[in-house]
mmCIF file of C-alpha atoms and ligand atoms in Angstrom:
data_model
loop_
_atom_site.group_PDB
_atom_site.id
_atom_site.type_symbol
_atom_site.label_atom_id
_atom_site.label_comp_id
_atom_site.label_asym_id
_atom_site.label_seq_id
_atom_site.Cartn_x
_atom_site.Cartn_y
_atom_site.Cartn_z
ATOM 1 C CA MET A 1 20.966 -15.577 -43.071
ATOM 2 C CA ILE A 2 17.619 -17.208 -43.792
ATOM 3 C CA LYS A 3 16.696 -19.825 -41.229
ATOM 4 C CA THR A 4 14.382 -22.764 -41.725
ATOM 5 C CA LEU A 5 11.067 -22.769 -39.874
ATOM 6 C CA LYS A 6 12.392 -25.476 -37.542
ATOM 7 C CA GLN A 7 15.532 -23.437 -36.743
ATOM 8 C CA ARG A 8 13.402 -20.388 -36.009
ATOM 9 C CA ARG A 9 11.144 -22.406 -33.689
ATOM 10 C CA VAL A 10 14.168 -23.715 -31.782
ATOM 11 C CA ILE A 11 15.546 -20.161 -31.421
ATOM 12 C CA THR A 12 12.169 -18.849 -30.215
ATOM 13 C CA PHE A 13 11.906 -21.699 -27.708
ATOM 14 C CA LEU A 14 15.438 -21.110 -26.404
ATOM 15 C CA SER A 15 14.966 -17.336 -26.060
ATOM 16 C CA PHE A 16 11.662 -17.854 -24.251
ATOM 17 C CA SER A 17 13.278 -20.368 -21.876
ATOM 18 C CA LEU A 18 16.199 -18.069 -21.130
ATOM 19 C CA VAL A 19 13.877 -15.147 -20.429
ATOM 20 C CA SER A 20 11.745 -17.349 -18.165
ATOM 21 C CA LEU A 21 14.772 -18.609 -16.256
ATOM 22 C CA SER A 22 16.337 -15.185 -15.785
ATOM 23 C CA PRO A 23 15.907 -13.829 -12.249
ATOM 24 C CA LEU A 24 14.712 -10.575 -13.828
ATOM 25 C CA TYR A 25 11.703 -12.428 -15.091
ATOM 26 C CA ALA A 26 10.952 -14.712 -12.172
ATOM 27 C CA GLN A 27 7.552 -15.865 -13.422
ATOM 28 C CA THR A 28 6.385 -18.630 -11.189
ATOM 29 C CA LEU A 29 4.633 -17.708 -7.997
ATOM 30 C CA ASN A 30 3.508 -20.278 -5.471
ATOM 31 C CA ALA A 31 1.309 -18.138 -3.209
ATOM 32 C CA ASP A 32 0.838 -20.933 -0.642
ATOM 33 C CA LYS A 33 4.583 -21.370 -0.318
ATOM 34 C CA GLU A 34 5.192 -17.637 0.088
ATOM 35 C CA ILE A 35 2.394 -17.258 2.648
ATOM 36 C CA HIS A 36 3.975 -20.121 4.578
ATOM 37 C CA TYR A 37 7.271 -18.211 4.385
ATOM 38 C CA CYS A 38 5.511 -15.135 5.845
ATOM 39 C CA GLU A 39 4.176 -17.318 8.667
ATOM 40 C CA GLN A 40 7.674 -18.548 9.500
ATOM 41 C CA GLN A 41 9.104 -15.033 9.499
ATOM 42 C CA ALA A 42 6.222 -13.687 11.624
ATOM 43 C CA SER A 43 6.872 -16.473 14.162
ATOM 44 C CA LYS A 44 10.459 -15.211 14.432
ATOM 45 C CA THR A 45 9.169 -11.676 15.047
ATOM 46 C CA LEU A 46 6.832 -12.905 17.776
ATOM 47 C CA LEU A 47 9.784 -14.549 19.499
ATOM 48 C CA GLN A 48 11.814 -11.366 19.182
ATOM 49 C CA LEU A 49 9.193 -8.995 20.649
ATOM 50 C CA PRO A 50 9.311 -8.746 24.440
ATOM 51 C CA PRO A 51 6.067 -10.344 25.743
ATOM 52 C CA LEU A 52 5.359 -7.759 28.423
ATOM 53 C CA SER A 53 5.960 -4.583 26.444
ATOM 54 C CA ASN A 54 3.796 -2.502 24.124
ATOM 55 C CA ASP A 55 6.366 -2.647 21.329
ATOM 56 C CA LEU A 56 5.132 -2.858 17.751
ATOM 57 C CA PRO A 57 7.617 -3.695 14.985
ATOM 58 C CA ARG A 58 8.288 -0.944 12.446
ATOM 59 C CA SER A 59 11.561 -1.384 10.545
ATOM 60 C CA ILE A 60 14.951 -3.064 10.423
ATOM 61 C CA ASP A 61 17.815 -1.097 8.922
ATOM 62 C CA GLY A 62 20.282 -2.804 6.600
ATOM 63 C CA GLY A 63 22.872 -4.824 8.530
ATOM 64 C CA LYS A 64 20.637 -5.069 11.635
ATOM 65 C CA THR A 65 18.712 -8.140 12.716
ATOM 66 C CA THR A 66 16.241 -6.780 15.227
ATOM 67 C CA TRP A 67 13.127 -4.688 14.795
ATOM 68 C CA ARG A 68 13.134 -1.022 15.637
ATOM 69 C CA CYS A 69 9.885 -0.845 17.533
ATOM 70 C CA THR A 70 7.296 1.811 18.016
ATOM 71 C CA ASP A 71 4.050 2.225 19.949
ATOM 72 C CA TYR A 72 0.335 2.680 19.246
ATOM 73 C CA ALA A 73 0.716 6.382 18.354
ATOM 74 C CA ASP A 74 3.010 5.782 15.358
ATOM 75 C CA TRP A 75 1.428 5.838 11.880
ATOM 76 C CA CYS A 76 2.707 2.288 11.307
ATOM 77 C CA SER A 77 1.086 0.807 14.434
ATOM 78 C CA GLY A 78 -1.752 -0.965 12.587
ATOM 79 C CA PHE A 79 0.359 -2.971 10.151
ATOM 80 C CA TRP A 80 1.664 -5.637 12.547
ATOM 81 C CA PRO A 81 -1.799 -6.402 13.982
ATOM 82 C CA GLY A 82 -3.041 -6.430 10.364
ATOM 83 C CA ILE A 83 -0.401 -8.974 9.355
ATOM 84 C CA LEU A 84 -1.430 -11.185 12.278
ATOM 85 C CA TRP A 85 -5.124 -10.985 11.318
ATOM 86 C CA ASN A 86 -4.218 -11.861 7.742
ATOM 87 C CA LEU A 87 -2.166 -14.846 8.878
ATOM 88 C CA TYR A 88 -5.190 -15.972 10.889
ATOM 89 C CA ALA A 89 -7.430 -15.457 7.843
ATOM 90 C CA SER A 90 -5.162 -17.445 5.568
ATOM 91 C CA THR A 91 -4.254 -20.312 7.939
ATOM 92 C CA GLY A 92 -7.240 -20.514 10.312
ATOM 93 C CA LYS A 93 -4.798 -21.080 13.188
ATOM 94 C CA SER A 94 -6.037 -19.815 16.553
ATOM 95 C CA ALA A 95 -2.476 -18.885 17.605
ATOM 96 C CA TRP A 96 -2.478 -16.112 14.990
ATOM 97 C CA LYS A 97 -5.892 -14.938 16.152
ATOM 98 C CA MET A 98 -4.684 -14.714 19.757
ATOM 99 C CA ALA A 99 -1.613 -12.764 18.709
ATOM 100 C CA ALA A 100 -3.733 -10.461 16.532
ATOM 101 C CA GLU A 101 -6.097 -9.769 19.429
ATOM 102 C CA LYS A 102 -3.212 -9.005 21.777
ATOM 103 C CA TYR A 103 -1.497 -6.533 19.438
ATOM 104 C CA THR A 104 -4.774 -4.959 18.286
ATOM 105 C CA ALA A 105 -5.693 -4.286 21.923
ATOM 106 C CA GLN A 106 -2.486 -2.262 22.250
ATOM 107 C CA LEU A 107 -3.971 0.319 19.896
ATOM 108 C CA LYS A 108 -7.020 1.040 22.108
ATOM 109 C CA PRO A 109 -5.589 4.354 23.427
ATOM 110 C CA LEU A 110 -6.110 5.691 19.888
ATOM 111 C CA VAL A 111 -9.735 6.261 20.888
ATOM 112 C CA ASN A 112 -8.511 9.304 22.793
ATOM 113 C CA HIS A 113 -6.436 10.639 19.879
ATOM 114 C CA SER A 114 -9.209 12.675 18.364
ATOM 115 C CA GLY A 115 -8.574 13.644 14.733
ATOM 116 C CA PHE A 116 -4.834 14.023 15.125
ATOM 117 C CA ASP A 117 -4.054 13.258 11.510
ATOM 118 C CA HIS A 118 -5.101 11.210 8.477
ATOM 119 C CA ASP A 119 -2.915 8.259 9.569
ATOM 120 C CA LEU A 120 -5.676 7.266 11.963
ATOM 121 C CA GLY A 121 -7.103 5.364 8.988
ATOM 122 C CA PHE A 122 -3.957 3.245 8.482
ATOM 123 C CA MET A 123 -3.705 2.606 12.209
ATOM 124 C CA ILE A 124 -7.315 1.696 12.921
ATOM 125 C CA PHE A 125 -8.490 0.063 9.708
ATOM 126 C CA ASN A 126 -5.662 -2.464 9.357
ATOM 127 C CA SER A 127 -5.957 -3.515 13.015
ATOM 128 C CA PHE A 128 -9.517 -3.164 14.331
ATOM 129 C CA GLY A 129 -10.964 -3.060 10.803
ATOM 130 C CA ARG A 130 -9.402 -6.329 9.721
ATOM 131 C CA GLY A 131 -10.216 -7.795 13.143
ATOM 132 C CA TYR A 132 -13.858 -6.796 12.774
ATOM 133 C CA GLN A 133 -14.127 -8.349 9.313
ATOM 134 C CA LEU A 134 -12.965 -11.659 10.794
ATOM 135 C CA THR A 135 -14.639 -11.660 14.224
ATOM 136 C CA LYS A 136 -17.602 -9.245 14.027
ATOM 137 C CA ARG A 137 -16.685 -8.113 17.538
ATOM 138 C CA THR A 138 -18.913 -5.249 18.740
ATOM 139 C CA THR A 139 -16.136 -3.400 20.570
ATOM 140 C CA TYR A 140 -14.078 -3.234 17.362
ATOM 141 C CA HIS A 141 -17.136 -1.965 15.476
ATOM 142 C CA GLN A 142 -17.728 0.850 17.971
ATOM 143 C CA LEU A 143 -14.090 1.855 17.918
ATOM 144 C CA LEU A 144 -14.047 1.957 14.100
ATOM 145 C CA LEU A 145 -17.116 4.201 13.960
ATOM 146 C CA ALA A 146 -15.605 6.555 16.537
ATOM 147 C CA ALA A 147 -12.331 6.687 14.577
ATOM 148 C CA ALA A 148 -14.152 7.457 11.320
ATOM 149 C CA ASP A 149 -15.980 10.363 12.994
ATOM 150 C CA SER A 150 -12.668 11.554 14.373
ATOM 151 C CA LEU A 151 -10.981 11.401 10.942
ATOM 152 C CA ALA A 152 -13.905 13.313 9.435
ATOM 153 C CA THR A 153 -13.282 16.254 11.785
ATOM 154 C CA LEU A 154 -10.234 17.013 9.601
ATOM 155 C CA TYR A 155 -12.407 17.509 6.522
ATOM 156 C CA ASN A 156 -12.627 21.050 5.180
ATOM 157 C CA PRO A 157 -15.839 21.449 3.091
ATOM 158 C CA LYS A 158 -14.624 24.664 1.466
ATOM 159 C CA ILE A 159 -11.652 22.809 0.006
ATOM 160 C CA GLY A 160 -13.188 19.372 -0.342
ATOM 161 C CA THR A 161 -10.371 17.367 1.250
ATOM 162 C CA ILE A 162 -9.134 16.161 4.617
ATOM 163 C CA LEU A 163 -6.330 18.081 6.305
ATOM 164 C CA SER A 164 -3.766 15.270 6.269
ATOM 165 C CA TRP A 165 -1.121 16.734 8.556
ATOM 166 C CA PRO A 166 -2.384 19.311 11.088
ATOM 167 C CA LYS A 167 1.151 19.538 12.498
ATOM 168 C CA MET A 168 2.483 20.803 9.151
ATOM 169 C CA VAL A 169 0.146 23.811 9.144
ATOM 170 C CA GLN A 170 2.515 25.712 11.438
ATOM 171 C CA LYS A 171 5.713 23.786 10.842
ATOM 172 C CA MET A 172 5.735 24.127 7.034
ATOM 173 C CA GLY A 173 3.356 27.064 6.630
ATOM 174 C CA TRP A 174 0.902 24.839 4.728
ATOM 175 C CA PRO A 175 -2.531 26.228 5.781
ATOM 176 C CA HIS A 176 -4.402 23.162 4.513
ATOM 177 C CA ASN A 177 -2.325 20.247 3.239
ATOM 178 C CA THR A 178 -3.488 17.018 1.652
ATOM 179 C CA ILE A 179 -1.101 14.192 0.870
ATOM 180 C CA ILE A 180 -1.620 11.474 -1.698
ATOM 181 C CA ASP A 181 -1.270 8.807 1.029
ATOM 182 C CA ASN A 182 -4.560 10.121 2.445
ATOM 183 C CA MET A 183 -6.443 8.341 -0.359
ATOM 184 C CA MET A 184 -5.865 5.081 1.505
ATOM 185 C CA ASN A 185 -7.644 6.286 4.612
ATOM 186 C CA LEU A 186 -10.896 7.043 2.830
ATOM 187 C CA GLU A 187 -11.566 3.307 3.177
ATOM 188 C CA LEU A 188 -12.350 3.794 6.869
ATOM 189 C CA LEU A 189 -14.925 6.470 5.984
ATOM 190 C CA PHE A 190 -16.548 4.321 3.285
ATOM 191 C CA TRP A 191 -16.661 1.390 5.681
ATOM 192 C CA ALA A 192 -18.225 3.415 8.512
ATOM 193 C CA SER A 193 -20.889 4.921 6.234
ATOM 194 C CA LYS A 194 -21.959 1.373 5.323
ATOM 195 C CA HIS A 195 -21.788 -0.075 8.836
ATOM 196 C CA GLY A 196 -24.009 2.147 10.933
ATOM 197 C CA GLY A 197 -22.023 5.386 10.742
ATOM 198 C CA ASP A 198 -23.140 8.751 9.400
ATOM 199 C CA LYS A 199 -23.927 8.741 5.656
ATOM 200 C CA LYS A 200 -22.044 12.021 5.286
ATOM 201 C CA LEU A 201 -18.818 10.032 5.757
ATOM 202 C CA TYR A 202 -19.451 8.520 2.321
ATOM 203 C CA ASP A 203 -19.894 11.993 0.782
ATOM 204 C CA ILE A 204 -16.687 13.207 2.427
ATOM 205 C CA ALA A 205 -14.723 10.248 1.044
ATOM 206 C CA VAL A 206 -16.089 10.733 -2.480
ATOM 207 C CA LYS A 207 -15.509 14.503 -2.436
ATOM 208 C CA HIS A 208 -11.951 14.070 -1.129
ATOM 209 C CA ALA A 209 -11.195 11.610 -3.954
ATOM 210 C CA GLN A 210 -12.752 13.893 -6.593
ATOM 211 C CA THR A 211 -10.820 16.943 -5.372
ATOM 212 C CA THR A 212 -7.600 14.913 -5.257
ATOM 213 C CA LEU A 213 -8.218 13.630 -8.796
ATOM 214 C CA HIS A 214 -8.460 17.220 -10.070
ATOM 215 C CA ASN A 215 -5.663 18.838 -8.068
ATOM 216 C CA HIS A 216 -3.045 16.275 -7.189
ATOM 217 C CA PHE A 217 -1.673 15.143 -10.565
ATOM 218 C CA ARG A 218 0.552 16.417 -13.323
ATOM 219 C CA SER A 219 -0.492 16.130 -16.957
ATOM 220 C CA ASP A 220 1.247 12.722 -17.198
ATOM 221 C CA TYR A 221 -0.815 11.455 -14.195
ATOM 222 C CA SER A 222 2.137 11.320 -11.813
ATOM 223 C CA ALA A 223 1.198 12.463 -8.311
ATOM 224 C CA TYR A 224 2.465 15.314 -6.204
ATOM 225 C CA HIS A 225 3.115 14.134 -2.681
ATOM 226 C CA VAL A 226 1.521 17.169 -0.998
ATOM 227 C CA VAL A 227 -0.977 19.697 -2.290
ATOM 228 C CA VAL A 228 -1.290 22.912 -0.302
ATOM 229 C CA TYR A 229 -4.630 24.753 -0.280
ATOM 230 C CA ASP A 230 -5.746 28.226 0.781
ATOM 231 C CA THR A 231 -8.280 27.954 3.593
ATOM 232 C CA ILE A 232 -9.879 31.314 2.717
ATOM 233 C CA SER A 233 -10.482 30.839 -1.000
ATOM 234 C CA GLY A 234 -10.493 27.026 -0.894
ATOM 235 C CA LYS A 235 -8.178 27.084 -3.933
ATOM 236 C CA ARG A 236 -5.064 25.021 -4.615
ATOM 237 C CA ILE A 237 -1.848 26.968 -3.929
ATOM 238 C CA LYS A 238 0.859 24.510 -5.010
ATOM 239 C CA GLY A 239 2.031 20.926 -5.298
ATOM 240 C CA VAL A 240 5.192 20.032 -3.376
ATOM 241 C CA THR A 241 7.019 17.044 -1.999
ATOM 242 C CA HIS A 242 7.855 15.878 1.480
ATOM 243 C CA GLN A 243 9.245 12.387 0.941
ATOM 244 C CA GLY A 244 10.067 12.480 -2.762
ATOM 245 C CA TYR A 245 13.192 13.555 -4.649
ATOM 246 C CA ASP A 246 11.809 16.984 -5.536
ATOM 247 C CA ASP A 247 8.528 18.807 -6.035
ATOM 248 C CA ASN A 248 8.178 17.561 -9.600
ATOM 249 C CA SER A 249 9.400 14.011 -9.217
ATOM 250 C CA MET A 250 7.325 10.834 -9.078
ATOM 251 C CA TRP A 251 7.804 9.452 -5.571
ATOM 252 C CA ALA A 252 7.272 5.705 -5.958
ATOM 253 C CA ARG A 253 5.192 5.022 -2.860
ATOM 254 C CA GLY A 254 3.059 8.106 -3.428
ATOM 255 C CA GLN A 255 2.135 6.801 -6.880
ATOM 256 C CA ALA A 256 1.449 3.374 -5.362
ATOM 257 C CA TRP A 257 -0.923 4.933 -2.793
ATOM 258 C CA ALA A 258 -2.714 6.636 -5.706
ATOM 259 C CA ILE A 259 -3.131 3.365 -7.648
ATOM 260 C CA TYR A 260 -4.455 1.554 -4.601
ATOM 261 C CA GLY A 261 -6.558 4.510 -3.404
ATOM 262 C CA PHE A 262 -8.439 5.152 -6.654
ATOM 263 C CA THR A 263 -9.021 1.419 -7.201
ATOM 264 C CA MET A 264 -10.503 1.193 -3.691
ATOM 265 C CA CYS A 265 -12.628 4.316 -4.296
ATOM 266 C CA TYR A 266 -14.068 2.677 -7.410
ATOM 267 C CA ARG A 267 -14.860 -0.464 -5.401
ATOM 268 C CA GLU A 268 -16.698 1.585 -2.785
ATOM 269 C CA SER A 269 -18.473 4.141 -4.999
ATOM 270 C CA LYS A 270 -18.711 2.467 -8.431
ATOM 271 C CA ASP A 271 -17.974 5.893 -9.953
ATOM 272 C CA PRO A 272 -16.407 5.049 -13.359
ATOM 273 C CA ALA A 273 -14.275 8.222 -13.193
ATOM 274 C CA PHE A 274 -12.273 6.597 -10.380
ATOM 275 C CA LEU A 275 -11.778 3.410 -12.386
ATOM 276 C CA THR A 276 -10.516 5.303 -15.431
ATOM 277 C CA PHE A 277 -8.240 7.344 -13.215
ATOM 278 C CA ALA A 278 -6.867 4.301 -11.374
ATOM 279 C CA GLN A 279 -5.750 2.976 -14.753
ATOM 280 C CA LYS A 280 -4.117 6.262 -15.755
ATOM 281 C CA VAL A 281 -2.089 6.468 -12.543
ATOM 282 C CA ALA A 282 -1.200 2.769 -12.807
ATOM 283 C CA ASP A 283 -0.096 3.084 -16.438
ATOM 284 C CA VAL A 284 2.425 5.877 -15.847
ATOM 285 C CA TYR A 285 3.919 3.867 -12.979
ATOM 286 C CA LEU A 286 4.096 0.646 -15.039
ATOM 287 C CA ASP A 287 5.531 2.422 -18.102
ATOM 288 C CA ARG A 288 8.413 3.844 -16.086
ATOM 289 C CA LEU A 289 9.382 0.754 -14.054
ATOM 290 C CA PRO A 290 12.874 -0.724 -14.265
ATOM 291 C CA GLU A 291 13.292 -4.177 -15.749
ATOM 292 C CA ASP A 292 12.790 -6.122 -12.522
ATOM 293 C CA LEU A 293 9.495 -4.260 -11.856
ATOM 294 C CA ILE A 294 10.582 -3.094 -8.395
ATOM 295 C CA PRO A 295 10.809 0.717 -8.484
ATOM 296 C CA PHE A 296 13.603 2.876 -7.261
ATOM 297 C CA TRP A 297 12.358 4.958 -4.327
ATOM 298 C CA ASP A 298 11.704 7.898 -6.663
ATOM 299 C CA PHE A 299 11.398 7.532 -10.429
ATOM 300 C CA ASN A 300 13.326 10.779 -10.966
ATOM 301 C CA ASP A 301 16.303 10.263 -8.681
ATOM 302 C CA PRO A 302 19.336 11.064 -10.889
ATOM 303 C CA ALA A 303 21.290 8.381 -8.995
ATOM 304 C CA ILE A 304 19.278 5.671 -10.813
ATOM 305 C CA PRO A 305 20.378 2.876 -11.416
ATOM 306 C CA HIS A 306 22.384 3.210 -8.185
ATOM 307 C CA ALA A 307 19.513 4.642 -6.147
ATOM 308 C CA ALA A 308 17.782 2.678 -3.362
ATOM 309 C CA LYS A 309 14.785 0.561 -4.272
ATOM 310 C CA ASP A 310 11.381 0.669 -2.610
ATOM 311 C CA ALA A 311 9.908 -2.815 -2.295
ATOM 312 C CA SER A 312 7.002 -1.377 -0.296
ATOM 313 C CA ALA A 313 5.766 0.525 -3.365
ATOM 314 C CA ALA A 314 5.911 -2.716 -5.348
ATOM 315 C CA CYS A 315 3.847 -4.557 -2.706
ATOM 316 C CA ILE A 316 1.165 -1.839 -2.548
ATOM 317 C CA THR A 317 0.998 -1.677 -6.338
ATOM 318 C CA ALA A 318 0.861 -5.456 -6.807
ATOM 319 C CA SER A 319 -2.025 -5.706 -4.362
ATOM 320 C CA ALA A 320 -3.868 -2.826 -6.064
ATOM 321 C CA LEU A 321 -3.366 -4.220 -9.577
ATOM 322 C CA LEU A 322 -4.847 -7.561 -8.530
ATOM 323 C CA GLU A 323 -7.995 -5.735 -7.456
ATOM 324 C CA LEU A 324 -7.987 -3.488 -10.535
ATOM 325 C CA TYR A 325 -7.843 -6.642 -12.678
ATOM 326 C CA GLY A 326 -11.346 -7.546 -11.483
ATOM 327 C CA TYR A 327 -12.871 -4.200 -12.518
ATOM 328 C CA VAL A 328 -11.329 -3.345 -15.890
ATOM 329 C CA LYS A 329 -13.763 -4.124 -18.721
ATOM 330 C CA ASP A 330 -11.067 -4.465 -21.387
ATOM 331 C CA ARG A 331 -9.996 -7.978 -20.436
ATOM 332 C CA ARG A 332 -6.721 -7.820 -22.363
ATOM 333 C CA LYS A 333 -5.728 -4.761 -20.347
ATOM 334 C CA ALA A 334 -7.012 -6.403 -17.154
ATOM 335 C CA ARG A 335 -4.874 -9.484 -17.781
ATOM 336 C CA GLN A 336 -1.831 -7.234 -18.246
ATOM 337 C CA TYR A 337 -2.410 -5.739 -14.791
ATOM 338 C CA LYS A 338 -2.713 -9.183 -13.246
ATOM 339 C CA SER A 339 0.327 -10.505 -15.052
ATOM 340 C CA LYS A 340 2.455 -7.527 -13.971
ATOM 341 C CA ALA A 341 1.305 -7.954 -10.369
ATOM 342 C CA ILE A 342 2.265 -11.638 -10.393
ATOM 343 C CA LYS A 343 5.654 -10.802 -11.893
ATOM 344 C CA MET A 344 6.223 -8.184 -9.170
ATOM 345 C CA LEU A 345 5.333 -10.683 -6.464
ATOM 346 C CA SER A 346 7.522 -13.346 -8.077
ATOM 347 C CA GLN A 347 10.418 -10.947 -8.055
ATOM 348 C CA LEU A 348 9.744 -9.954 -4.437
ATOM 349 C CA SER A 349 9.715 -13.666 -3.578
ATOM 350 C CA THR A 350 13.281 -14.233 -4.768
ATOM 351 C CA SER A 351 16.231 -14.380 -2.383
ATOM 352 C CA LYS A 352 17.170 -10.878 -3.552
ATOM 353 C CA TYR A 353 14.105 -9.349 -1.890
ATOM 354 C CA GLN A 354 13.012 -11.836 0.775
ATOM 355 C CA SER A 355 14.734 -11.393 4.154
ATOM 356 C CA GLY A 356 15.039 -15.133 4.794
ATOM 357 C CA ASP A 357 17.674 -15.683 7.479
ATOM 358 C CA THR A 358 18.923 -12.072 7.304
ATOM 359 C CA ASN A 359 16.223 -10.736 9.608
ATOM 360 C CA PRO A 360 12.670 -11.665 10.738
ATOM 361 C CA ALA A 361 10.835 -9.308 8.360
ATOM 362 C CA PHE A 362 9.333 -10.713 5.150
ATOM 363 C CA LEU A 363 11.171 -8.392 2.759
ATOM 364 C CA LEU A 364 14.309 -6.296 2.333
ATOM 365 C CA HIS A 365 14.916 -3.153 0.256
ATOM 366 C CA SER A 366 12.196 -0.664 1.111
ATOM 367 C CA THR A 367 12.704 3.052 1.554
ATOM 368 C CA GLY A 368 10.795 5.058 4.150
ATOM 369 C CA ASN A 369 11.851 8.709 4.115
ATOM 370 C CA HIS A 370 14.811 9.258 1.825
ATOM 371 C CA PRO A 371 15.072 13.068 2.190
ATOM 372 C CA ALA A 372 15.163 12.648 5.986
ATOM 373 C CA GLY A 373 17.774 9.891 5.634
ATOM 374 C CA THR A 374 15.642 7.373 7.517
ATOM 375 C CA GLU A 375 14.736 3.770 6.671
ATOM 376 C CA ILE A 376 16.668 3.703 3.409
ATOM 377 C CA ASP A 377 17.060 0.223 1.894
ATOM 378 C CA ALA A 378 15.435 -1.254 4.989
ATOM 379 C CA SER A 379 12.834 -3.839 5.937
ATOM 380 C CA ILE A 380 9.638 -1.942 6.724
ATOM 381 C CA ILE A 381 6.449 -3.318 8.228
ATOM 382 C CA TYR A 382 4.063 -1.870 5.615
ATOM 383 C CA ALA A 383 5.949 -3.616 2.797
ATOM 384 C CA ASP A 384 5.322 -6.897 4.627
ATOM 385 C CA TYR A 385 1.656 -6.030 5.203
ATOM 386 C CA TYR A 386 0.904 -5.382 1.511
ATOM 387 C CA TYR A 387 3.088 -8.301 0.350
ATOM 388 C CA LEU A 388 0.978 -10.719 2.405
ATOM 389 C CA GLU A 389 -2.262 -9.024 1.342
ATOM 390 C CA ALA A 390 -1.238 -9.330 -2.326
ATOM 391 C CA LEU A 391 -0.339 -13.019 -1.920
ATOM 392 C CA MET A 392 -3.753 -13.628 -0.359
ATOM 393 C CA ARG A 393 -5.382 -11.853 -3.301
ATOM 394 C CA VAL A 394 -3.494 -14.101 -5.727
ATOM 395 C CA LYS A 395 -4.871 -17.125 -3.883
ATOM 396 C CA LYS A 396 -8.411 -15.756 -4.110
ATOM 397 C CA LEU A 397 -8.069 -15.191 -7.847
ATOM 398 C CA GLN A 398 -6.648 -18.685 -8.270
ATOM 399 C CA ALA A 399 -9.670 -20.032 -6.369
ATOM 400 C CA GLY A 400 -11.941 -18.402 -8.953
ATOM 401 C CA VAL A 401 -13.058 -15.315 -6.994
ATOM 402 C CA LYS A 402 -13.647 -12.708 -9.730
ATOM 403 C CA LYS A 403 -13.461 -9.522 -7.631
ATOM 404 C CA ILE A 404 -11.377 -9.362 -4.487
HETATM 405 N N1 LIG B 1 2.289 7.358 4.601
HETATM 406 C C1 LIG B 1 3.648 7.617 4.811
HETATM 407 C C2 LIG B 1 4.539 6.959 3.853
HETATM 408 O O1 LIG B 1 4.094 6.368 2.884
HETATM 409 O O2 LIG B 1 5.752 7.026 4.073
#
């Protein structure tokens, strides 16, 4: 049936409105409102944490209302202090600064944890690192430099990467193992090399990223979780998984770490190879997302669409895409990255994903370690950390900052 131009315009308008109103396409994002929401939820967490303990919040399983806590030695210990620093940065309120200082101080024993694994970067950089950016405190600076040196002791020059998990050498028979998550912790090395630390830390970070780029990806640019290397020959032995569905699947958070990691490496090194690669690893992730843009925990889980989601991967990716937006020369492509990131954050800001009155975290529906059966469809502290970081990046872009 041939429609008049007016009829066609009405139909187009109605379809556009329906798509915009559908929860699958939650388009509008009010970053100020959502940051205020994070503040309210974080206040609830502060009330829930015992004042005289060294507890740090880590996760809340579905159906529970209280945080499962951990201490300074857990890989997640830096995220709560990091959230508090970011709330201070975005509100200017001294109460958040005081809380950030208190919880950051709890991580001081890490100074004695020499080179125990790559997670030192997550732990130290999100706590002391963020604190240093905001306060320029000398003690934080010294601790960061010491931690970077400690992380660098895990670097194997024959292979060209950091040994991510020393404990897995014996346990899994992986003589030298590097995990994709490790890309994130190169930021500490870059930072140290530019803030009074040894210049070789910069070379280690760049070499680790280059080796990972060559060895850690399948031909479609999806990442292996773990790559195992031979310490004698320095050669790659195999790619396997630890937290993904299987050795050849695309574990959602692993791919998110890759997107964020290569974008950050481009920021720090300005090597165009990292920028091109960040786009390749982002594109395979974006192409395979479900309609609501929040991935299932592993893109290859045969249980999809009934598999658990991983909101944390969406938060990490949204934050990374907002940074990538500032670097990509093809502005049409750049705008697509930004638009996808805003749609992800809009979706995460709906009542489906926000914890609200359910529990004091910011978000629901993340998955920690599915194969181990832990933290499945849970609230997890690193999802909250990257959600807030991404919202702050949106605000910066809205304020006209070109590169964040
Ligand atoms: N870095 C550990 C994880 O992503 O679960």
